[in-house]
Amino acid sequence: TPSQNGSVNSTKTSDIEEKESITLEVKPNQGYELQSLIVGEQDVTKAVNNNQYTFEMPNHDVDVQASFKEKTYNVYTQTPVGGTLKVDKTKAKANETITVTAEANDGYEFKSITYRDTAGNEHTVTGNSFTMPASDITVSATFEKKEDPNPDYSVKVNPAENGQVTANP
């Protein structure tokens, strides 16, 4: 049966003998994935491996139906040092907007937000949102420790021979 957003092809479609091995090749369109594969009224979706399903032909005609859904990708976050990082979605479709919230802890200041895709490419986020790529991603934030404007330092005076050294303060 024809499908939207993908197709299923068979090694053979006619003149098939009973118990003959038939392999179905599942081909989702780009950005889609298999939702279900029904062969002869039996859901075999979980048995699809590497976009293929092989079965033994019964002694009757078999109807094959496939449905496809838009693919979703994972949005992971790394726990930053010096602040918190939150994303509004943990799964998203390609081209959806992901909103990121990064807040610095006391004594730290926010520097940047980036995400890395599955190919290892790092992307800098401008503002607090970005467009989801067609890939799982890991979002991270960078915070830097603030310099203390009034640091306290200690002066240690080592004992001296033949005299005395003092410090004030």
Short mmCIF file of C-alpha atoms in Angstrom, two decimals:
data_model
loop_
_atom_site.label_atom_id
_atom_site.label_comp_id
_atom_site.label_asym_id
_atom_site.label_seq_id
_atom_site.Cartn_x
_atom_site.Cartn_y
_atom_site.Cartn_z
CA THR A 1 0.00 0.00 0.00
CA PRO A 2 1.48 3.40 -0.93
CA SER A 3 2.72 5.51 1.99
CA GLN A 4 3.33 9.19 2.63
CA ASN A 5 6.82 10.40 3.66
CA GLY A 6 8.52 7.16 2.69
CA SER A 7 8.22 3.90 0.79
CA VAL A 8 8.59 0.14 1.12
CA ASN A 9 10.05 -1.98 -1.67
CA SER A 10 9.95 -5.78 -1.96
CA THR A 11 12.50 -8.10 -3.54
CA LYS A 12 9.52 -9.64 -5.35
CA THR A 13 5.87 -8.60 -5.72
CA SER A 14 4.33 -11.41 -7.78
CA ASP A 15 4.76 -15.09 -8.65
CA ILE A 16 5.97 -15.77 -5.11
CA GLU A 17 5.98 -19.36 -3.86
CA GLU A 18 4.82 -20.39 -0.40
CA LYS A 19 7.74 -20.32 2.15
CA GLU A 20 9.84 -18.20 -0.21
CA SER A 21 11.97 -15.62 1.65
CA ILE A 22 10.87 -12.04 0.96
CA THR A 23 12.84 -8.97 2.08
CA LEU A 24 11.17 -5.60 2.43
CA GLU A 25 13.31 -2.47 2.27
CA VAL A 26 11.94 0.47 4.26
CA LYS A 27 12.91 3.90 2.89
CA PRO A 28 11.80 6.90 4.98
CA ASN A 29 12.09 10.30 3.29
CA GLN A 30 14.74 12.64 4.72
CA GLY A 31 13.65 13.93 8.13
CA TYR A 32 11.24 11.01 8.67
CA GLU A 33 11.42 7.62 10.36
CA LEU A 34 9.34 4.46 10.34
CA GLN A 35 6.35 4.64 12.68
CA SER A 36 4.86 1.23 11.91
CA LEU A 37 5.18 -1.66 9.46
CA ILE A 38 2.21 -4.01 9.13
CA VAL A 39 2.73 -7.22 7.13
CA GLY A 40 -0.35 -9.41 6.65
CA GLU A 41 -2.19 -7.69 9.55
CA GLN A 42 0.75 -8.31 11.92
CA ASP A 43 2.74 -5.39 13.39
CA VAL A 44 6.40 -6.21 12.69
CA THR A 45 7.82 -2.74 13.39
CA LYS A 46 10.11 -3.95 16.17
CA ALA A 47 11.56 -6.64 13.88
CA VAL A 48 12.76 -4.11 11.28
CA ASN A 49 16.55 -4.08 11.35
CA ASN A 50 18.72 -1.69 9.33
CA ASN A 51 15.58 -0.59 7.43
CA GLN A 52 14.89 -4.18 6.32
CA TYR A 53 12.39 -6.89 7.27
CA THR A 54 12.52 -10.46 5.95
CA PHE A 55 9.66 -12.96 6.22
CA GLU A 56 8.61 -16.30 4.82
CA MET A 57 5.72 -16.04 2.36
CA PRO A 58 2.51 -17.68 3.65
CA ASN A 59 0.09 -19.54 1.38
CA HIS A 60 -1.90 -16.36 0.60
CA ASP A 61 -1.42 -12.80 -0.64
CA VAL A 62 0.09 -10.38 1.88
CA ASP A 63 -0.74 -6.69 2.26
CA VAL A 64 2.13 -4.47 3.44
CA GLN A 65 1.39 -1.10 5.05
CA ALA A 66 3.91 1.39 6.38
CA SER A 67 3.48 4.71 8.13
CA PHE A 68 6.18 7.29 8.71
CA LYS A 69 6.48 10.12 11.23
CA GLU A 70 8.62 13.22 11.32
CA LYS A 71 11.87 12.38 13.06
CA THR A 72 12.64 13.86 16.46
CA TYR A 73 16.12 14.43 17.84
CA ASN A 74 17.45 14.48 21.42
CA VAL A 75 18.52 17.68 23.16
CA TYR A 76 21.05 16.87 25.90
CA THR A 77 22.60 19.35 28.32
CA GLN A 78 25.93 19.38 30.09
CA THR A 79 26.01 20.46 33.73
CA PRO A 80 28.10 23.64 33.77
CA VAL A 81 30.52 24.81 36.46
CA GLY A 82 29.51 28.16 37.93
CA GLY A 83 25.88 28.31 36.86
CA THR A 84 22.75 26.53 35.67
CA LEU A 85 21.59 25.58 32.18
CA LYS A 86 18.05 24.69 31.08
CA VAL A 87 16.45 23.98 27.70
CA ASP A 88 12.72 24.16 26.97
CA LYS A 89 12.68 20.82 25.06
CA THR A 90 14.53 17.53 25.48
CA LYS A 91 13.29 16.25 22.08
CA ALA A 92 12.64 18.34 18.99
CA LYS A 93 12.05 18.09 15.26
CA ALA A 94 14.46 19.71 12.81
CA ASN A 95 13.80 23.46 12.41
CA GLU A 96 12.01 23.82 15.77
CA THR A 97 13.17 26.64 18.04
CA ILE A 98 15.06 25.64 21.19
CA THR A 99 15.12 28.22 24.01
CA VAL A 100 18.02 28.11 26.46
CA THR A 101 18.23 29.67 29.93
CA ALA A 102 21.67 30.09 31.49
CA GLU A 103 22.10 31.72 34.91
CA ALA A 104 25.40 32.40 36.67
CA ASN A 105 25.93 31.48 40.33
CA ASP A 106 27.20 34.10 42.79
CA GLY A 107 30.82 34.88 42.06
CA TYR A 108 30.55 33.82 38.40
CA GLU A 109 29.58 35.56 35.17
CA PHE A 110 27.97 34.13 32.05
CA LYS A 111 30.22 33.86 28.96
CA SER A 112 28.55 31.79 26.20
CA ILE A 113 26.14 29.05 25.10
CA THR A 114 27.14 26.47 22.49
CA TYR A 115 25.79 23.20 21.13
CA ARG A 116 27.60 20.28 19.53
CA ASP A 117 25.94 18.06 16.90
CA THR A 118 26.57 14.35 16.35
CA ALA A 119 29.19 15.14 13.69
CA GLY A 120 31.20 16.91 16.42
CA ASN A 121 30.64 20.43 15.03
CA GLU A 122 30.33 23.13 17.70
CA HIS A 123 27.92 26.03 17.13
CA THR A 124 27.77 29.27 19.14
CA VAL A 125 24.26 30.35 20.15
CA THR A 126 23.47 34.04 19.67
CA GLY A 127 20.90 35.24 22.20
CA ASN A 128 18.95 32.57 24.06
CA SER A 129 17.50 30.46 21.23
CA PHE A 130 18.51 28.58 18.09
CA THR A 131 17.01 26.42 15.34
CA MET A 132 17.22 22.67 15.94
CA PRO A 133 19.40 20.87 13.36
CA ALA A 134 18.59 17.41 11.98
CA SER A 135 20.83 15.81 14.61
CA ASP A 136 20.98 14.95 18.28
CA ILE A 137 22.77 17.78 20.10
CA THR A 138 24.44 18.58 23.42
CA VAL A 139 24.00 22.12 24.75
CA SER A 140 26.55 23.65 27.13
CA ALA A 141 27.13 27.00 28.83
CA THR A 142 30.38 28.58 29.94
CA PHE A 143 30.73 30.68 33.08
CA GLU A 144 33.87 32.38 34.41
CA LYS A 145 34.77 33.14 37.98
CA LYS A 146 34.58 36.88 38.66
CA GLU A 147 37.69 38.63 39.91
CA ASP A 148 37.31 39.93 43.46
CA PRO A 149 37.56 43.75 43.25
CA ASN A 150 38.90 43.88 46.85
CA PRO A 151 41.00 40.77 47.32
CA ASP A 152 42.53 40.01 50.71
CA TYR A 153 46.18 39.03 50.73
CA SER A 154 48.31 37.79 53.59
CA VAL A 155 51.87 38.84 54.33
CA LYS A 156 53.97 36.19 56.01
CA VAL A 157 57.12 37.28 57.76
CA ASN A 158 59.77 34.63 58.27
CA PRO A 159 61.96 34.87 61.38
CA ALA A 160 65.24 36.65 60.67
CA GLU A 161 68.63 36.32 62.34
CA ASN A 162 70.37 39.38 63.79
CA GLY A 163 67.29 41.63 63.47
CA GLN A 164 63.55 41.89 63.19
CA VAL A 165 61.17 42.37 60.25
CA THR A 166 57.53 43.41 60.76
CA ALA A 167 54.61 44.06 58.46
CA ASN A 168 51.75 46.55 58.91
CA PRO A 169 49.06 45.55 58.20
#
